[in-house]
mmCIF file with all atom_site columns, C-alpha atoms in Angstrom:
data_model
loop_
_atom_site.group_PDB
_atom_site.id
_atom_site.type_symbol
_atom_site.label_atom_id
_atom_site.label_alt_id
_atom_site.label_comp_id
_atom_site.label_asym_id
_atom_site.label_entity_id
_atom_site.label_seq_id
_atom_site.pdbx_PDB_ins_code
_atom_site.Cartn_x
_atom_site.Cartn_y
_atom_site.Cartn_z
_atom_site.occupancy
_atom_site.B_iso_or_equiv
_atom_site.pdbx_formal_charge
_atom_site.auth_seq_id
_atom_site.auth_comp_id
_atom_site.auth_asym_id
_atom_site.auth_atom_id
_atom_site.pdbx_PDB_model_num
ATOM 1   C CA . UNK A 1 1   ? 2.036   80.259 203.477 1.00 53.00 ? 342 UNK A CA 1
ATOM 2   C CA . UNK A 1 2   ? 3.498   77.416 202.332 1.00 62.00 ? 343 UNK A CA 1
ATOM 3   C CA . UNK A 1 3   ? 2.801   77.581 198.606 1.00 70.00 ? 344 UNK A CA 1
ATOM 4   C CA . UNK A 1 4   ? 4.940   75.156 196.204 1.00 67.00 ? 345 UNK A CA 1
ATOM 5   C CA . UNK A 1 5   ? 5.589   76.283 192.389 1.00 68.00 ? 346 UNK A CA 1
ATOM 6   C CA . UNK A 1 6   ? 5.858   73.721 189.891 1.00 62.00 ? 347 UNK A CA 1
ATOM 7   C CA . UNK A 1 7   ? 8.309   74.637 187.208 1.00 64.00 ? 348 UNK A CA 1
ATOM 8   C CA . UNK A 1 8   ? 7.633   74.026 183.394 1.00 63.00 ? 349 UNK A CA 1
ATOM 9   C CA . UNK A 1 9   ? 9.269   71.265 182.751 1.00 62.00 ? 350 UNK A CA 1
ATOM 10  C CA . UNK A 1 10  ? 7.926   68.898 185.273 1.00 66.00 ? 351 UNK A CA 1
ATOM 11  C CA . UNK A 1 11  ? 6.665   66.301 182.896 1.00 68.00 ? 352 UNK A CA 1
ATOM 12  C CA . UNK A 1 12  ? 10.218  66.270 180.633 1.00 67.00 ? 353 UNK A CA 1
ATOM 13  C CA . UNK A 1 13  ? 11.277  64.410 183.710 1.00 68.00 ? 354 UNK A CA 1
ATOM 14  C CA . UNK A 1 14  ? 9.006   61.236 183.230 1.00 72.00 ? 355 UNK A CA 1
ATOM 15  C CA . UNK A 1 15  ? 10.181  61.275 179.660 1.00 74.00 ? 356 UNK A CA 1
ATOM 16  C CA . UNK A 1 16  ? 12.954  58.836 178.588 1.00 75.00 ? 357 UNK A CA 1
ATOM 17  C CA . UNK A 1 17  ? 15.796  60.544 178.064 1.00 75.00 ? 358 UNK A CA 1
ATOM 18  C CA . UNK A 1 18  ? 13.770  63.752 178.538 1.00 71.00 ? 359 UNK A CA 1
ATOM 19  C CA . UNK A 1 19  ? 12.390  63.469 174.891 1.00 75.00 ? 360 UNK A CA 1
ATOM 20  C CA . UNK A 1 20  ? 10.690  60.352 174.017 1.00 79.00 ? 361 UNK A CA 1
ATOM 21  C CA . UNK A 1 21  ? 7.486   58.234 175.811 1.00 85.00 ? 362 UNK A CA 1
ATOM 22  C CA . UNK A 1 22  ? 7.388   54.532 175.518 1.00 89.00 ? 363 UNK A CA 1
ATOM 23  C CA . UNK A 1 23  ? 5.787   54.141 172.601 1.00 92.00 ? 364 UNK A CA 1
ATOM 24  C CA . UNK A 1 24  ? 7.850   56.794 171.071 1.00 91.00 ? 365 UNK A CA 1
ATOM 25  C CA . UNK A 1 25  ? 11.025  54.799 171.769 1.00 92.00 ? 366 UNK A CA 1
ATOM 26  C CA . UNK A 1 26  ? 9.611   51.744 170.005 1.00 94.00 ? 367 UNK A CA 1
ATOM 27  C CA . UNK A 1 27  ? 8.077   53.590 166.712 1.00 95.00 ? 368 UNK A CA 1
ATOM 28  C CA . UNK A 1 28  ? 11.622  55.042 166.584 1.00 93.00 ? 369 UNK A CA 1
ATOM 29  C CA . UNK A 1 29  ? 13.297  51.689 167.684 1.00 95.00 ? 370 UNK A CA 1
ATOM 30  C CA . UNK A 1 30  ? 11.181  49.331 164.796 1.00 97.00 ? 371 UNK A CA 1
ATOM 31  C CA . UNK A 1 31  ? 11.817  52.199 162.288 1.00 96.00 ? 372 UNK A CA 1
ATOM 32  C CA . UNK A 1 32  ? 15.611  51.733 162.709 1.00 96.00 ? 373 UNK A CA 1
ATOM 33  C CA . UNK A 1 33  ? 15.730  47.838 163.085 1.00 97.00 ? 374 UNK A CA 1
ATOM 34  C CA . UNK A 1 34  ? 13.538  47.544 160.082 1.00 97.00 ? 375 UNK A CA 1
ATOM 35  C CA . UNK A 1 35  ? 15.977  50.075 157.942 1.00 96.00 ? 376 UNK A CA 1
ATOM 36  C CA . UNK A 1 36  ? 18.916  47.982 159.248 1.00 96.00 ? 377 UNK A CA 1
ATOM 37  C CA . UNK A 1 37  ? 17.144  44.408 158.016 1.00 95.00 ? 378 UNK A CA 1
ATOM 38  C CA . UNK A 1 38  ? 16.250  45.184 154.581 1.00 93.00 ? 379 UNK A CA 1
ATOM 39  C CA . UNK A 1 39  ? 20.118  46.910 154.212 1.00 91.00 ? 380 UNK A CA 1
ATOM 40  C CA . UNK A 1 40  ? 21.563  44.417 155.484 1.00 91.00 ? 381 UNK A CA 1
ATOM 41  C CA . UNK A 1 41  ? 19.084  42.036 152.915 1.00 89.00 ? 382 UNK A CA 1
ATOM 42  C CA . UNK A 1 42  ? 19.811  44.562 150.613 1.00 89.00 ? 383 UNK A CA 1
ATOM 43  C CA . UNK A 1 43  ? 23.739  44.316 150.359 1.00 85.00 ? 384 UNK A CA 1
ATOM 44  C CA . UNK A 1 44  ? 23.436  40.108 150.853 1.00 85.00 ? 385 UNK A CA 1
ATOM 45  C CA . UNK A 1 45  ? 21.330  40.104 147.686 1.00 82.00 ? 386 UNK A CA 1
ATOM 46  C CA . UNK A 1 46  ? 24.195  42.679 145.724 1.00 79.00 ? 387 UNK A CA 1
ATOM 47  C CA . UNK A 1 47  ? 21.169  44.693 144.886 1.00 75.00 ? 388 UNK A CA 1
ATOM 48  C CA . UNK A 1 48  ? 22.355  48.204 144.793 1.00 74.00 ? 389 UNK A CA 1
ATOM 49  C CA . UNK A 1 49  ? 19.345  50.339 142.922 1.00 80.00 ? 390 UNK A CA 1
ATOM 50  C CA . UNK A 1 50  ? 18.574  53.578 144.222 1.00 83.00 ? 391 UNK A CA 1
ATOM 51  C CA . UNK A 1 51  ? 14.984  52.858 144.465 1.00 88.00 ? 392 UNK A CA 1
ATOM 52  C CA . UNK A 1 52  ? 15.567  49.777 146.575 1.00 88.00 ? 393 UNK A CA 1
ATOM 53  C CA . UNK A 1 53  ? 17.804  51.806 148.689 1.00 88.00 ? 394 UNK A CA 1
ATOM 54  C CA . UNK A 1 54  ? 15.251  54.614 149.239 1.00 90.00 ? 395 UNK A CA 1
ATOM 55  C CA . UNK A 1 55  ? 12.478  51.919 150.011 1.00 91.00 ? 396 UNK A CA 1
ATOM 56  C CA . UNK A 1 56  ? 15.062  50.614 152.344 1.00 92.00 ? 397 UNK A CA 1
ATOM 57  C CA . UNK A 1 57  ? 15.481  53.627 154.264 1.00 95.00 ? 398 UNK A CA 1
ATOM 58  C CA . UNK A 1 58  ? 12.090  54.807 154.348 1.00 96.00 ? 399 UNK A CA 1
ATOM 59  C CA . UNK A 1 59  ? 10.959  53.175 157.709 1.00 96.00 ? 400 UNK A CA 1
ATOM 60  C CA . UNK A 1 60  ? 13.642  54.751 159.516 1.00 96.00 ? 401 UNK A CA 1
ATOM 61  C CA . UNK A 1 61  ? 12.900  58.644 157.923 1.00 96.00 ? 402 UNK A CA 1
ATOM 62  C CA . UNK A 1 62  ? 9.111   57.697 159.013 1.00 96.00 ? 403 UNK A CA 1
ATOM 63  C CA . UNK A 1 63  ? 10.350  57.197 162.755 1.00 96.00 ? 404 UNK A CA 1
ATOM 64  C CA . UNK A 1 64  ? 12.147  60.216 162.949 1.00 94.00 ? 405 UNK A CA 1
ATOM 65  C CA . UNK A 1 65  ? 9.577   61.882 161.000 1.00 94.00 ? 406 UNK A CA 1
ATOM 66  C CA . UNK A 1 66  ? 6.900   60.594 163.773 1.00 93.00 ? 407 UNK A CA 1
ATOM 67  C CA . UNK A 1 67  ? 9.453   60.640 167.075 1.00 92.00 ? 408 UNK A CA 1
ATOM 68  C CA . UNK A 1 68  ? 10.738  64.938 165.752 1.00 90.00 ? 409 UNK A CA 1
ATOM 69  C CA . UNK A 1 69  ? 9.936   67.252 168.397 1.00 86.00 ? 410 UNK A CA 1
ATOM 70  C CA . UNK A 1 70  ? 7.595   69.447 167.412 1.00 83.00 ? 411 UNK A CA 1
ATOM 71  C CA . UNK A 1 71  ? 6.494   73.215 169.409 1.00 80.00 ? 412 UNK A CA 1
ATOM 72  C CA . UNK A 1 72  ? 3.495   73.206 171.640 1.00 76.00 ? 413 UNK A CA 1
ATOM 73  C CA . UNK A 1 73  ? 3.127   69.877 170.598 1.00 78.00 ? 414 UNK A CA 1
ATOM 74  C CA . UNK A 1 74  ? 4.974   66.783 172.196 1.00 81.00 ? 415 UNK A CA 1
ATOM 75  C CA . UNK A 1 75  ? 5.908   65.468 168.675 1.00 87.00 ? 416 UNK A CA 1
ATOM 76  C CA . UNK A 1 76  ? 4.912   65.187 165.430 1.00 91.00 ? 417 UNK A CA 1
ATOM 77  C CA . UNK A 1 77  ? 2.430   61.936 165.980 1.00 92.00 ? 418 UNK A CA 1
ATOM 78  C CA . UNK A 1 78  ? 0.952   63.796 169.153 1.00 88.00 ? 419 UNK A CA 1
ATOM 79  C CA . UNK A 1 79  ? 0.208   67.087 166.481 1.00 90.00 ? 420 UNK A CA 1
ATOM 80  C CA . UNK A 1 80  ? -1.411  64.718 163.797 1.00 92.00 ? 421 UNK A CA 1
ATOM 81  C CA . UNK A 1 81  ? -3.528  62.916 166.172 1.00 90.00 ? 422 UNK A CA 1
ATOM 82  C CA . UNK A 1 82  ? -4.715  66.064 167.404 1.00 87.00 ? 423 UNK A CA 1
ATOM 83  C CA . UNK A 1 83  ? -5.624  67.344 163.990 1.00 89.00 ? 424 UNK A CA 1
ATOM 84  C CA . UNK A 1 84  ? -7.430  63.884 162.977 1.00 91.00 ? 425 UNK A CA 1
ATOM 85  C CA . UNK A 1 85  ? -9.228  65.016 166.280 1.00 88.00 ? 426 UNK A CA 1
ATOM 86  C CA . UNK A 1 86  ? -10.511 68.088 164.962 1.00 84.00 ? 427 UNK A CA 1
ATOM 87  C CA . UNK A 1 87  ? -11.465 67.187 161.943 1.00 87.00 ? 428 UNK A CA 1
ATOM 88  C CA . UNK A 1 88  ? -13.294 63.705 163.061 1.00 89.00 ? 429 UNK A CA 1
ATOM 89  C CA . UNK A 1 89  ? -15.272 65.776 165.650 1.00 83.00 ? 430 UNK A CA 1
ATOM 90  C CA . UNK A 1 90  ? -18.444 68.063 165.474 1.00 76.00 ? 431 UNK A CA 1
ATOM 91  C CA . UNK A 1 91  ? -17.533 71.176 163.715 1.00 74.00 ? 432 UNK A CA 1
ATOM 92  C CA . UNK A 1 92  ? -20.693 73.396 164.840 1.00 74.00 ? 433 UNK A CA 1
ATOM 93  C CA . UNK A 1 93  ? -18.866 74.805 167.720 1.00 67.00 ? 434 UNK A CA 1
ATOM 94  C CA . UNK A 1 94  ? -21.209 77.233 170.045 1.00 68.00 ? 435 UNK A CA 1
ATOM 95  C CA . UNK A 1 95  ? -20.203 79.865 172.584 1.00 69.00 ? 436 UNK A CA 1
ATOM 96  C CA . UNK A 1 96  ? -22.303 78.710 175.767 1.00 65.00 ? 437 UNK A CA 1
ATOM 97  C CA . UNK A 1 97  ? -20.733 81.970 177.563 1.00 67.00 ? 438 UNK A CA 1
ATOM 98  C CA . UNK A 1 98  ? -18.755 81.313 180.753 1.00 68.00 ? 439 UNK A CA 1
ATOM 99  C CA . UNK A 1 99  ? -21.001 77.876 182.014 1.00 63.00 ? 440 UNK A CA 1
ATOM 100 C CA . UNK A 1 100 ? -19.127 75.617 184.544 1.00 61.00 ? 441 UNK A CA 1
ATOM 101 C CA . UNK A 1 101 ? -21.578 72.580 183.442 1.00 63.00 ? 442 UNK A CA 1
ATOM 102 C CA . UNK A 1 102 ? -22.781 72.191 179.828 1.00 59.00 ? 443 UNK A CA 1
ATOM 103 C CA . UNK A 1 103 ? -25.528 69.150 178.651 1.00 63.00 ? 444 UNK A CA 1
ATOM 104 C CA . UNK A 1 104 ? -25.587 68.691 174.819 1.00 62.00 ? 445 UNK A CA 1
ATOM 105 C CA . UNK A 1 105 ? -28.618 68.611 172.978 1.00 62.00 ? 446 UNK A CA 1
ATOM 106 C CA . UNK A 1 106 ? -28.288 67.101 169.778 1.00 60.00 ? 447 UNK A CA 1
ATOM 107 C CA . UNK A 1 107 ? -30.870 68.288 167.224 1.00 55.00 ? 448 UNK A CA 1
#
């Protein structure tokens, strides 16, 4: 019997740095380089309001808000996708008992 097991955490592996996918790296990435430009703008110009700072720093607390890991979800982005899902799908859901092949009739 030559039967292989395939632990858990098989796909953390094809994950950069175990945590992030591409396009996770580069919402986090633009976040960070757009907080940096508009400081950097922001101490050139001497302009040191705290609104201006917030707005300033806002693009990078979006990123991590996006890139956070978040449970049986792979982030926070993946779980509100999947929620805009839901809700943007049909929401008459029918049991159709245990089928193995289903055709929808729209009424």
């Amino acid at each position: 019997m030559n039967q292989y097991l395939i632990p858990a955490n098989t796909k953390k592996g094809s994950l950069i740095f175990g945590l992030f996918m591409p396009i996770d790296l580069i919402i986090f990435l633009v976040g960070m380089a757009i907080t940096f430009i508009a400081l950097l703008a922001i101490s050139n110009l001497n302009i040191l309001d705290n609104y201006t700072s917030i707005l300033a720093i806002l693009p990078a607390l979006i990123a991590v808000f996006l890139v956070f890991p978040f449970p049986n979800y792979h982030n926070i982005r993946v779980a509100i996708g999947e929620v805009i899902i839901f809700y943007t799908n049909r929401q008459k859901y029918t049991w159709r008992g245990w089928c193995s092949s289903y055709e929808f009739k729209d009424k």
